[in-house]
């Protein structure tokens, strides 16, 4: 019993009964040869324990543990138990003894550096603030729109050449209107620095009030007018702005067409067709009409801010209030340049605001998610208020200026006939000579030669049937072309009673909206969008055709053919614009103070006198161009006999104290001999400053 208890194995006694014989326990020291069965029972338990220990041991453990599992059935149980105990104790010791220690990760002190570290991987050093700024600037310099700006500037210099050949001495088209507008920019910059309260009380047209409102003010160019002084700086400034205005036309046209969904080639064709349409050559002397690039640029920024594209529709994830705010700022700047183009643009913005507002309201009534979002909605409301507020402030002095003639009469006179849409200006090198006879049939050719380009017409017609735009978008563009053409013709269609007159006929002449032909801007813009759709579709199919061929060798040639429309459009923009030399400023204009009158005086020559006054900005009775008040005609009639008692008294009544006579300019005018007549009896003095200048002092 002691041996069985030692090995932990004891069978419970069976119940006696049913003829069963009770088991008799065998002694632990029974003979191994005679009692093998009993000994085997005892060894089974020991072998099981050894097997468990052997299974727990790793490979290569002590061989003793393996021997315990292979002992014969007759082995001594005591020895087996002892071996099992020894194996159980040896198993963990053998495992820990055979585990290898980890290699050191650091070198001991004083050891030389490891040469293999030269080949180790190192983390990139994070760029500093200056390097990050330079990287952003570098990416900006090669951005798509940066390249567009570079190309637009180069194209503007080339297509307006030789505007920058002698930028200090010449102006485009004629010397009259450019001289006056150079004076306007100079005056705005000068007065905003010296005395902003006198902005609308310009030095010309003395003693008229609000004389700066006698035409488009170009107030948006005032920052440029703060740089430099004098006629030379004014002429240089005008030429630079003239070239930049053409570049902005191309940039704005590209941005709008691109935002609507056309590809790069289509956008380039549309931008060039819009910026350099042949009819613009007749307006090269009017910086306020050339400066229309803010219109498509503002529309493009507003469309991008609202996440809308004509090709891809409304995409809420692309909304951005910043772009919308920029669009409203550009629209405000465009309005500040003048009402000739700014007021029609304001009407278009109002119409778009009504359409968007109706769409938003309809969506809300259908219980859908908001279209604009609160941030964009607030941006739009503030933007519209700013545009309306700035426009109202600028309009106040224009409304205080008296009118000269009935609006209906002037609008009817300047309304072009339908055939004018096919007649090119004299400044066009391609269509100038062929259309010379047709221009003679027009009442005022300078404002009635409205050809946007025959290539543009052709591409727009193709765009009606072959385009990336959807069919209903093409129909809307066609309707826009027709409606804008009706407004461009003014009183020619239905006498303007239901078209032009209700929108512009009630405004005074100082607003400069009595020449309907200037709305040709919108006809050209819609035609350019149609043409861009056709070119973009042609490019898309050309790329698809080239990609489907093996090998795609026709690809480059097909891409080159996509630029054929661009070359044709550029051919029609070839100009023959004159660049006359501006008359030099008399030295006396830099010293004589006002109020003064310069003789001879006329509607055209007075504009040059206004430019000469940009050195001192002395008060001048001279003034011309744009919207000239009726008093200017009265002034010229009253001083036609100067010097005599009547003219001297009239000038004293106006407050004029000095008269400067320029002999070289007076030839062939009523003042040709004014410098030689006696003046002693008139109570005035005469001083010959040099061979060309005579100064009369009336007090």
XYZ file of C-alpha atoms in Angstrom:
699
model
C 0.000 0.000 0.000
C 2.856 2.334 0.712
C 4.277 1.930 -2.807
C 0.967 2.621 -4.468
C 0.336 5.658 -2.305
C 3.813 6.981 -3.103
C 3.106 6.980 -6.820
C -0.300 8.574 -6.302
C -2.282 5.766 -7.933
C -4.992 3.911 -5.870
C -8.045 2.136 -7.218
C -11.116 2.347 -4.949
C -12.439 -0.965 -3.573
C -15.212 -2.569 -5.521
C -18.447 -3.502 -3.779
C -18.749 -7.138 -2.775
C -21.730 -8.871 -4.110
C -23.287 -10.562 -7.124
C -20.570 -13.250 -6.882
C -17.728 -10.849 -7.347
C -14.571 -11.498 -5.484
C -12.961 -8.739 -3.586
C -9.614 -7.454 -4.879
C -6.620 -8.115 -2.759
C -3.950 -5.440 -2.622
C -0.554 -6.593 -3.719
C 2.569 -5.767 -1.823
C 4.812 -3.078 -3.170
C 7.887 -5.396 -3.145
C 6.344 -8.094 -5.331
C 8.655 -10.086 -7.619
C 9.160 -8.346 -10.896
C 9.194 -11.582 -12.872
C 6.089 -12.997 -11.334
C 3.857 -9.961 -11.104
C 4.518 -8.037 -14.392
C 0.895 -7.078 -14.847
C 0.628 -5.372 -11.500
C 3.925 -3.604 -11.960
C 2.860 -2.419 -15.399
C -0.242 -0.778 -13.909
C 1.892 1.128 -11.516
C 4.343 2.163 -14.207
C 1.541 3.539 -16.422
C 0.959 6.441 -14.138
C 4.644 7.216 -13.918
C 5.054 7.039 -17.673
C 2.176 9.489 -18.152
C 3.856 12.003 -15.902
C 7.119 11.595 -17.778
C 5.345 12.083 -21.104
C 3.849 15.362 -19.897
C 7.248 16.594 -18.823
C 8.799 15.524 -22.114
C 6.104 17.340 -24.105
C 6.785 20.503 -22.125
C 10.520 20.348 -22.776
C 11.989 22.052 -25.859
C 13.866 20.292 -28.606
C 17.269 19.154 -27.551
C 16.297 18.685 -23.894
C 18.119 16.240 -21.657
C 18.022 12.636 -22.978
C 16.975 11.315 -19.578
C 13.489 12.572 -20.051
C 13.284 10.657 -23.321
C 14.425 7.435 -21.669
C 11.566 7.543 -19.201
C 9.079 7.102 -22.011
C 10.883 4.086 -23.483
C 11.484 1.962 -20.367
C 10.321 -1.703 -20.447
C 7.169 -2.650 -18.682
C 9.110 -4.503 -16.053
C 11.254 -1.590 -14.949
C 11.424 -0.660 -11.328
C 8.759 1.870 -10.469
C 10.923 3.502 -7.864
C 13.670 4.146 -10.351
C 11.181 5.462 -12.836
C 9.774 7.842 -10.260
C 13.199 9.116 -9.418
C 14.041 9.676 -13.070
C 10.804 11.557 -13.558
C 11.544 13.842 -10.670
C 15.046 14.487 -12.003
C 13.704 15.235 -15.506
C 11.093 17.627 -14.190
C 13.757 19.552 -12.338
C 16.177 19.542 -15.275
C 13.707 20.722 -17.954
C 13.479 24.438 -17.037
C 17.140 24.627 -16.187
C 18.080 23.319 -19.658
C 15.769 25.811 -21.425
C 17.236 28.899 -19.754
C 20.755 27.653 -20.128
C 20.461 27.314 -23.930
C 18.861 30.792 -24.590
C 21.348 33.175 -26.230
C 21.764 36.681 -24.899
C 20.879 39.675 -27.175
C 23.620 41.496 -29.042
C 24.584 44.937 -27.680
C 22.894 47.861 -29.450
C 25.394 50.505 -28.397
C 29.132 50.592 -28.643
C 31.118 50.554 -25.433
C 32.656 53.783 -24.180
C 35.872 54.748 -25.902
C 35.248 52.546 -28.949
C 35.839 54.087 -32.405
C 32.709 55.048 -34.428
C 31.090 52.328 -36.463
C 32.028 52.838 -40.161
C 28.792 51.176 -41.315
C 26.685 54.051 -40.008
C 27.540 55.932 -43.225
C 25.205 53.550 -45.049
C 22.348 53.825 -42.560
C 18.999 55.387 -43.509
C 18.469 58.910 -42.202
C 15.242 60.883 -41.990
C 14.787 63.914 -44.257
C 15.285 67.236 -42.603
C 12.089 69.264 -42.418
C 12.342 72.452 -44.519
C 12.380 75.743 -42.697
C 9.923 78.584 -43.093
C 11.943 80.374 -45.766
C 12.342 77.192 -47.799
C 8.618 76.459 -47.550
C 7.815 79.978 -48.724
C 10.201 79.611 -51.636
C 8.629 76.295 -52.603
C 5.133 77.782 -52.568
C 6.343 80.762 -54.583
C 8.055 78.455 -57.059
C 4.901 76.412 -57.571
C 2.937 79.628 -57.988
C 5.292 80.874 -60.684
C 4.587 77.827 -62.858
C 0.880 77.533 -62.079
C -1.548 77.409 -64.987
C -2.856 80.908 -64.361
C 0.652 82.260 -63.849
C 1.517 80.992 -67.323
C -1.706 82.544 -68.617
C -0.680 85.902 -67.162
C 2.779 85.687 -68.755
C 1.305 84.781 -72.119
C -1.366 87.493 -71.884
C 1.235 90.158 -71.151
C 3.434 89.102 -74.049
C 0.449 88.918 -76.389
C -0.768 92.335 -75.256
C 2.621 93.902 -75.929
C 2.769 92.285 -79.378
C -0.792 93.055 -80.482
C -0.735 96.672 -79.251
C 2.704 97.399 -80.669
C 4.112 100.069 -80.969
C 2.345 101.335 -77.843
C 5.455 100.622 -75.753
C 7.978 101.645 -78.378
C 7.883 105.315 -77.326
C 5.642 105.133 -74.251
C 6.514 108.615 -73.007
C 5.777 110.500 -76.218
C 3.007 108.685 -78.132
C -0.534 107.517 -77.422
C -2.766 105.124 -79.400
C -5.255 106.214 -82.074
C -5.276 110.023 -81.472
C -4.004 112.570 -78.984
C -7.359 113.899 -77.808
C -9.241 111.284 -75.812
C -6.077 109.570 -74.519
C -4.750 112.934 -73.315
C -7.959 113.618 -71.402
C -8.029 110.170 -69.845
C -4.352 110.415 -68.912
C -5.298 113.645 -67.115
C -8.182 111.859 -65.347
C -5.934 109.154 -63.934
C -3.378 111.766 -62.854
C -5.969 113.954 -61.201
C -7.502 111.055 -59.247
C -4.116 109.994 -57.904
C -3.042 113.575 -57.121
C -6.192 114.687 -55.329
C -6.555 111.537 -53.234
C -3.104 112.225 -51.811
C -3.381 115.986 -51.362
C -7.069 116.829 -50.822
C -9.513 113.891 -51.156
C -12.547 116.070 -50.458
C -12.002 117.819 -53.810
C -12.110 114.618 -55.862
C -15.081 115.607 -58.004
C -14.095 119.301 -58.192
C -11.391 118.913 -60.827
C -9.074 121.701 -61.946
C -10.462 121.720 -65.522
C -13.769 123.220 -66.696
C -13.391 126.065 -64.190
C -15.674 127.280 -62.616
C -17.975 124.295 -63.188
C -18.728 122.029 -60.234
C -18.391 118.243 -60.275
C -16.249 118.560 -63.379
C -14.576 115.214 -62.722
C -17.950 113.616 -63.472
C -17.953 114.881 -67.089
C -17.244 111.371 -68.366
C -16.009 108.013 -67.136
C -13.847 108.795 -64.124
C -11.440 105.799 -64.311
C -11.392 106.067 -60.527
C -10.215 102.472 -60.221
C -6.869 103.507 -61.726
C -6.262 106.137 -59.035
C -3.469 104.123 -57.328
C -1.502 104.267 -60.580
C -2.044 108.027 -60.714
C -0.214 108.413 -57.418
C 3.060 107.452 -59.105
C 4.875 110.268 -60.888
C 3.751 113.743 -61.925
C 3.654 115.802 -65.067
C 2.607 115.093 -68.660
C 5.429 112.662 -69.420
C 4.558 110.486 -66.435
C 0.871 110.719 -67.352
C 1.502 109.536 -70.923
C 3.743 106.707 -69.748
C 1.146 105.671 -67.189
C -1.574 105.707 -69.822
C 0.374 103.451 -72.201
C 1.177 100.968 -69.453
C -2.462 100.838 -68.392
C -3.470 100.500 -72.036
C -1.353 97.375 -72.461
C -2.353 95.944 -69.092
C -6.026 96.447 -69.911
C -5.631 94.249 -72.998
C -3.818 91.628 -70.941
C -6.594 91.655 -68.346
C -9.165 91.118 -71.098
C -7.374 87.918 -72.102
C -6.862 86.724 -68.521
C -10.500 87.372 -67.623
C -11.786 85.691 -70.771
C -9.584 82.645 -70.184
C -10.636 82.353 -66.544
C -14.341 82.519 -67.386
C -14.271 80.010 -70.242
C -12.049 77.692 -68.219
C -14.359 77.877 -65.222
C -17.350 77.095 -67.406
C -15.702 73.794 -68.330
C -13.726 74.207 -71.560
C -10.208 72.833 -71.934
C -7.055 74.916 -72.133
C -6.998 75.201 -75.917
C -10.649 76.188 -76.077
C -10.141 78.728 -73.302
C -7.190 80.278 -75.133
C -9.191 80.632 -78.348
C -12.150 82.121 -76.488
C -9.959 84.547 -74.547
C -8.136 85.854 -77.623
C -11.380 86.169 -79.590
C -12.923 88.153 -76.754
C -9.934 90.369 -75.967
C -8.886 91.273 -79.515
C -12.110 91.323 -81.523
C -11.792 93.665 -84.538
C -14.479 96.073 -83.276
C -12.249 96.953 -80.312
C -9.725 98.552 -82.664
C -12.115 101.460 -83.130
C -12.129 101.958 -79.338
C -8.370 101.984 -78.784
C -8.499 105.659 -77.856
C -11.029 104.994 -75.055
C -9.318 103.428 -72.071
C -12.633 103.115 -70.245
C -13.999 100.862 -73.013
C -10.819 98.808 -73.326
C -10.777 98.290 -69.553
C -13.426 95.563 -69.514
C -11.340 92.629 -68.311
C -12.814 92.841 -64.830
C -16.215 91.744 -66.161
C -15.339 88.158 -67.200
C -12.842 87.856 -64.352
C -15.469 88.743 -61.738
C -17.961 86.327 -63.299
C -15.346 83.556 -63.276
C -14.475 84.145 -59.621
C -18.130 84.241 -58.596
C -18.830 81.006 -60.486
C -15.853 79.314 -58.852
C -16.829 80.550 -55.421
C -20.301 79.049 -55.863
C -18.917 75.764 -57.191
C -20.747 76.093 -60.498
C -19.599 75.134 -63.978
C -21.689 75.056 -67.122
C -20.211 71.735 -68.173
C -20.218 69.964 -64.797
C -23.066 71.730 -63.033
C -23.225 72.657 -59.382
C -20.645 70.958 -57.159
C -21.186 71.813 -53.476
C -17.787 70.460 -52.450
C -16.092 73.157 -54.537
C -17.812 76.126 -52.947
C -15.453 78.717 -51.497
C -16.546 82.001 -49.979
C -13.100 83.511 -50.577
C -13.421 83.253 -54.347
C -16.905 84.749 -54.188
C -15.628 87.656 -52.087
C -12.843 88.250 -54.603
C -15.403 88.270 -57.399
C -17.436 90.974 -55.701
C -14.289 93.038 -55.123
C -13.364 92.824 -58.811
C -16.928 93.733 -59.779
C -16.745 96.808 -57.548
C -13.443 97.828 -59.112
C -14.875 97.398 -62.605
C -17.836 99.609 -61.718
C -15.469 102.312 -60.435
C -13.866 102.657 -63.873
C -17.010 104.136 -65.404
C -20.691 103.617 -65.998
C -20.381 103.082 -69.764
C -19.624 99.410 -69.134
C -20.150 99.304 -65.388
C -23.873 100.005 -65.420
C -24.766 97.215 -67.903
C -22.540 94.914 -65.856
C -24.487 95.873 -62.732
C -27.716 94.956 -64.532
C -26.272 91.550 -65.414
C -25.185 90.947 -61.817
C -28.651 91.870 -60.594
C -30.230 89.430 -63.056
C -27.875 86.651 -61.966
C -28.620 87.379 -58.310
C -32.350 87.030 -59.009
C -31.846 83.714 -60.819
C -29.651 82.294 -58.040
C -32.018 83.565 -55.354
C -34.990 81.941 -57.059
C -33.104 78.644 -57.393
C -32.122 78.693 -53.714
C -35.683 79.464 -52.631
C -37.080 76.702 -54.810
C -34.629 74.215 -53.358
C -35.529 75.207 -49.821
C -39.240 74.800 -50.554
C -38.528 71.271 -51.730
C -36.916 70.619 -48.340
C -33.515 69.872 -49.748
C -30.179 70.731 -48.263
C -29.027 74.373 -48.555
C -27.324 75.240 -51.829
C -25.081 78.095 -50.723
C -24.432 77.677 -47.039
C -24.526 80.489 -44.532
C -20.972 81.700 -45.118
C -21.420 81.993 -48.870
C -24.863 83.532 -48.467
C -23.505 86.242 -46.161
C -20.626 86.856 -48.575
C -23.060 87.356 -51.452
C -25.282 89.699 -49.485
C -22.347 91.819 -48.352
C -20.865 91.787 -51.850
C -24.076 93.001 -53.446
C -24.426 95.716 -50.814
C -20.849 96.893 -51.408
C -21.278 96.996 -55.189
C -24.569 98.853 -54.877
C -23.184 101.229 -52.251
C -20.042 102.127 -54.184
C -22.066 102.570 -57.364
C -24.522 104.863 -55.593
C -21.730 106.996 -54.108
C -20.068 107.407 -57.483
C -23.410 108.166 -59.140
C -24.215 111.104 -56.846
C -22.010 113.708 -58.632
C -23.100 112.360 -62.033
C -26.739 112.940 -61.138
C -25.954 116.528 -60.109
C -24.487 117.375 -63.495
C -26.913 119.039 -65.870
C -27.972 117.336 -69.094
C -27.139 118.610 -72.570
C -29.632 117.005 -74.935
C -32.651 114.685 -74.769
C -31.560 111.109 -74.174
C -33.775 109.685 -76.902
C -32.223 111.937 -79.548
C -28.633 111.013 -78.714
C -29.389 107.305 -78.407
C -31.170 107.296 -81.767
C -28.225 109.071 -83.404
C -25.633 106.598 -82.077
C -27.754 103.464 -82.637
C -25.983 101.347 -85.279
C -27.832 99.544 -88.090
C -27.895 95.758 -88.334
C -25.281 95.740 -91.118
C -22.773 97.312 -88.731
C -22.321 93.861 -87.168
C -20.519 92.875 -90.380
C -18.411 96.020 -90.909
C -14.853 96.266 -89.648
C -13.167 99.461 -88.386
C -10.619 101.494 -90.300
C -7.942 100.486 -87.769
C -8.165 96.829 -88.854
C -5.352 95.909 -91.209
C -7.407 93.021 -92.615
C -10.881 94.568 -92.950
C -10.091 98.302 -92.925
C -9.644 98.819 -96.673
C -12.221 96.249 -97.899
C -14.946 97.811 -95.709
C -14.129 101.450 -96.478
C -17.187 101.945 -98.670
C -19.482 100.242 -96.175
C -18.227 102.507 -93.397
C -19.225 105.580 -95.361
C -22.859 104.559 -95.038
C -22.677 104.752 -91.238
C -23.632 107.928 -89.384
C -20.774 107.619 -86.855
C -18.289 104.938 -87.992
C -16.126 105.165 -84.862
C -18.985 103.790 -82.760
C -20.778 101.684 -85.393
C -18.143 99.341 -86.833
C -19.012 96.342 -84.687
C -17.500 93.332 -86.452
C -16.446 90.749 -83.800
C -14.631 88.688 -86.432
C -15.813 86.397 -89.196
C -13.754 83.545 -87.754
C -15.553 84.010 -84.447
C -18.894 83.945 -86.213
C -17.955 80.686 -87.942
C -16.685 79.003 -84.793
C -19.791 80.066 -82.872
C -22.026 78.556 -85.562
C -20.057 75.307 -85.376
C -20.407 75.444 -81.613
C -24.189 75.251 -81.930
C -23.980 71.698 -83.322
C -20.551 70.474 -82.210
C -19.548 71.414 -78.685
C -18.674 70.246 -75.205
C -21.649 72.252 -73.934
C -24.991 70.548 -73.554
C -27.637 71.340 -76.130
C -29.770 73.412 -73.803
C -26.682 75.394 -72.775
C -26.017 76.160 -76.433
C -29.580 77.348 -76.879
C -29.231 79.627 -73.857
C -25.999 81.056 -75.277
C -27.680 81.603 -78.636
C -30.539 83.435 -76.940
C -28.007 85.532 -74.999
C -26.245 86.473 -78.257
C -29.513 87.562 -79.851
C -30.722 89.527 -76.826
C -27.414 91.328 -76.350
C -27.328 92.106 -80.084
C -30.769 93.703 -79.808
C -29.538 95.934 -76.984
C -26.382 96.742 -78.956
C -28.487 98.059 -81.838
C -30.206 100.497 -79.481
C -33.132 102.313 -81.050
C -32.783 100.411 -84.327
C -35.001 97.588 -82.992
C -38.528 98.689 -81.989
C -37.171 102.238 -81.568
C -35.627 101.023 -78.342
C -38.898 101.419 -76.441
C -38.879 97.898 -75.054
C -35.159 97.279 -75.115
C -32.548 99.997 -74.607
C -34.517 103.041 -73.499
C -36.165 101.548 -70.379
C -32.744 100.655 -68.965
C -30.600 103.602 -70.053
C -32.829 106.322 -71.486
C -33.647 107.927 -68.140
C -30.012 108.571 -67.157
C -28.155 111.858 -67.809
C -25.566 112.061 -70.552
C -22.700 112.180 -68.039
C -23.164 108.446 -67.415
C -21.882 107.721 -70.909
C -24.556 105.121 -71.686
C -26.034 106.803 -74.759
C -23.847 104.887 -77.208
C -25.498 101.452 -77.559
C -22.742 100.008 -79.764
C -20.446 99.622 -76.764
C -22.613 96.732 -75.563
C -20.973 94.715 -78.334
C -18.821 93.505 -75.467
C -21.558 91.075 -74.413
C -22.214 89.799 -77.925
C -18.524 89.041 -78.283
C -18.373 87.306 -74.906
C -21.245 84.915 -75.666
C -19.897 84.198 -79.139
C -16.489 83.441 -77.636
C -18.017 80.937 -75.194
C -19.797 79.162 -78.051
C -16.599 79.102 -80.107
C -14.587 77.782 -77.156
C -17.036 74.903 -76.788
C -16.494 73.889 -80.412
C -12.698 74.051 -80.140
C -12.725 72.142 -76.849
C -14.812 69.358 -78.396
C -12.474 69.153 -81.378
C -9.472 68.865 -79.043
C -11.202 66.181 -77.002
C -11.929 64.068 -80.039
C -8.447 64.605 -81.438
C -6.889 63.361 -78.217
C -9.206 60.354 -78.167
C -8.360 59.526 -81.774
C -4.637 59.840 -81.138
C -4.810 57.674 -78.020
C -6.728 54.899 -79.803
C -4.082 54.435 -82.527
C -1.094 52.122 -82.227
C 1.344 53.753 -82.263
C -0.209 57.148 -81.553
C 1.925 58.988 -84.125
C -0.844 61.340 -85.370
C -1.166 62.846 -81.876
C 1.184 65.838 -82.229
C -0.158 66.690 -85.677
C -3.735 66.563 -84.477
C -2.838 68.795 -81.544
C -1.252 71.299 -83.914
C -4.410 71.458 -85.987
C -6.327 72.536 -82.888
C -4.412 75.818 -82.972
C -5.557 76.683 -86.485
C -8.631 78.584 -85.157
C -6.349 80.547 -82.852
C -4.082 81.553 -85.720
C -7.076 82.634 -87.818
C -8.432 84.746 -84.971
C -5.032 86.347 -84.427
C -4.943 87.212 -88.115
C -8.146 89.211 -87.796
C -6.770 91.133 -84.823
C -3.871 92.588 -86.842
C -4.178 96.317 -86.262
C -3.176 99.452 -88.125
C -3.720 101.793 -85.166
C -1.877 105.105 -85.343
C 0.301 106.270 -82.458
C 0.673 110.045 -82.813
C 3.120 112.114 -80.801
C 1.640 114.098 -77.908
C 2.295 117.874 -78.170
C 5.013 118.985 -75.801
C 4.043 120.888 -72.684
C 4.778 124.641 -72.879
C 7.251 125.697 -70.232
C 4.811 128.353 -68.965
C 2.342 125.640 -67.883
C 4.839 124.664 -65.206
C 4.970 128.161 -63.683
C 1.751 130.084 -64.375
C -0.911 129.836 -61.716
C -4.664 129.790 -62.175
C -7.457 130.376 -62.691
C -6.337 130.699 -66.272
C -7.419 130.207 -69.878
C -5.194 128.815 -72.620
C -5.796 130.051 -76.164
C -6.673 128.756 -78.626
C -9.528 126.802 -77.083
C -11.532 124.074 -78.826
C -13.299 120.861 -77.912
C -10.350 118.706 -79.016
C -7.330 120.873 -78.240
C -8.565 121.555 -74.706
C -7.991 117.910 -73.866
C -4.280 118.389 -74.522
C -4.298 121.490 -72.299
C -5.791 119.361 -69.530
C -2.855 116.979 -69.878
C -0.383 119.878 -69.706
C -1.861 120.947 -66.367
C -0.785 117.746 -64.618
C 2.364 119.452 -63.309
C 0.656 122.059 -61.096
C -3.041 121.191 -61.562
C -3.853 124.892 -61.697
C -7.479 125.809 -62.299
C -8.332 125.909 -66.022
C -11.308 127.296 -67.853
C -10.402 124.900 -70.663
C -12.043 121.513 -70.853
C -13.283 119.101 -73.478
C -14.150 115.565 -74.402
C -16.534 113.169 -72.819
C -19.564 114.992 -71.534
C -18.766 118.689 -71.988
C -21.257 121.131 -70.453
C -23.005 123.725 -72.566
C -21.022 126.505 -70.851
C -17.910 125.433 -72.760
C -19.565 126.416 -76.048
C -20.573 129.714 -74.530
C -17.017 130.302 -73.317
C -15.548 129.778 -76.771
C -18.037 132.136 -78.380
C -17.442 134.836 -75.757
C -13.636 134.836 -76.012
C -13.464 134.539 -79.804
C -12.651 138.295 -80.013
C -10.078 138.348 -77.219
C -8.536 140.726 -76.338
C -11.408 143.209 -76.255
C -13.558 144.745 -73.552
C -16.384 142.232 -73.876
C -14.215 139.135 -73.647
C -12.118 140.598 -70.820
C -15.228 141.417 -68.812
C -16.637 137.955 -69.429
C -13.455 136.273 -68.195
C -13.378 138.497 -65.109
C -16.933 137.436 -64.380
C -15.853 133.794 -64.438
C -12.934 134.585 -62.138
C -10.215 133.961 -64.739
C -7.170 136.181 -64.029
C -4.605 134.916 -66.589
C -4.716 134.123 -70.304
C -1.897 132.246 -72.026
C -1.726 132.538 -75.797
C 0.287 129.969 -77.789
C 1.162 131.505 -81.156
C 2.156 128.192 -82.757
C -1.253 126.711 -81.959
C -3.247 129.844 -82.866
C -2.494 129.826 -86.592
C -5.748 129.688 -88.539
C -7.890 130.480 -85.491
C -9.591 133.724 -84.368
C -6.652 134.329 -82.006
C -3.964 134.317 -84.689
C -3.260 138.082 -84.232
C -4.342 138.350 -80.572
C -0.752 138.664 -79.384
C -0.137 141.797 -81.478
C -3.227 143.872 -80.586
C -2.928 146.837 -78.177
C -4.298 146.234 -74.675
C -3.518 149.474 -72.815
C -7.130 150.686 -72.888
C -8.456 147.360 -71.542
C -6.849 147.560 -68.106
C -4.798 144.415 -68.642
C -1.108 143.710 -69.189
C 0.653 141.650 -71.842
C 4.011 139.940 -71.530
C 5.880 138.079 -74.274
C 7.447 135.165 -72.457
C 9.197 133.846 -75.553
C 8.683 133.703 -79.298
C 5.700 131.397 -78.910
C 4.011 132.353 -75.624
C 2.160 135.537 -74.668
C 0.812 136.030 -71.144
C -2.118 138.377 -70.423
C -2.904 139.383 -66.843
C -6.462 140.595 -66.346
C -5.973 141.966 -62.845
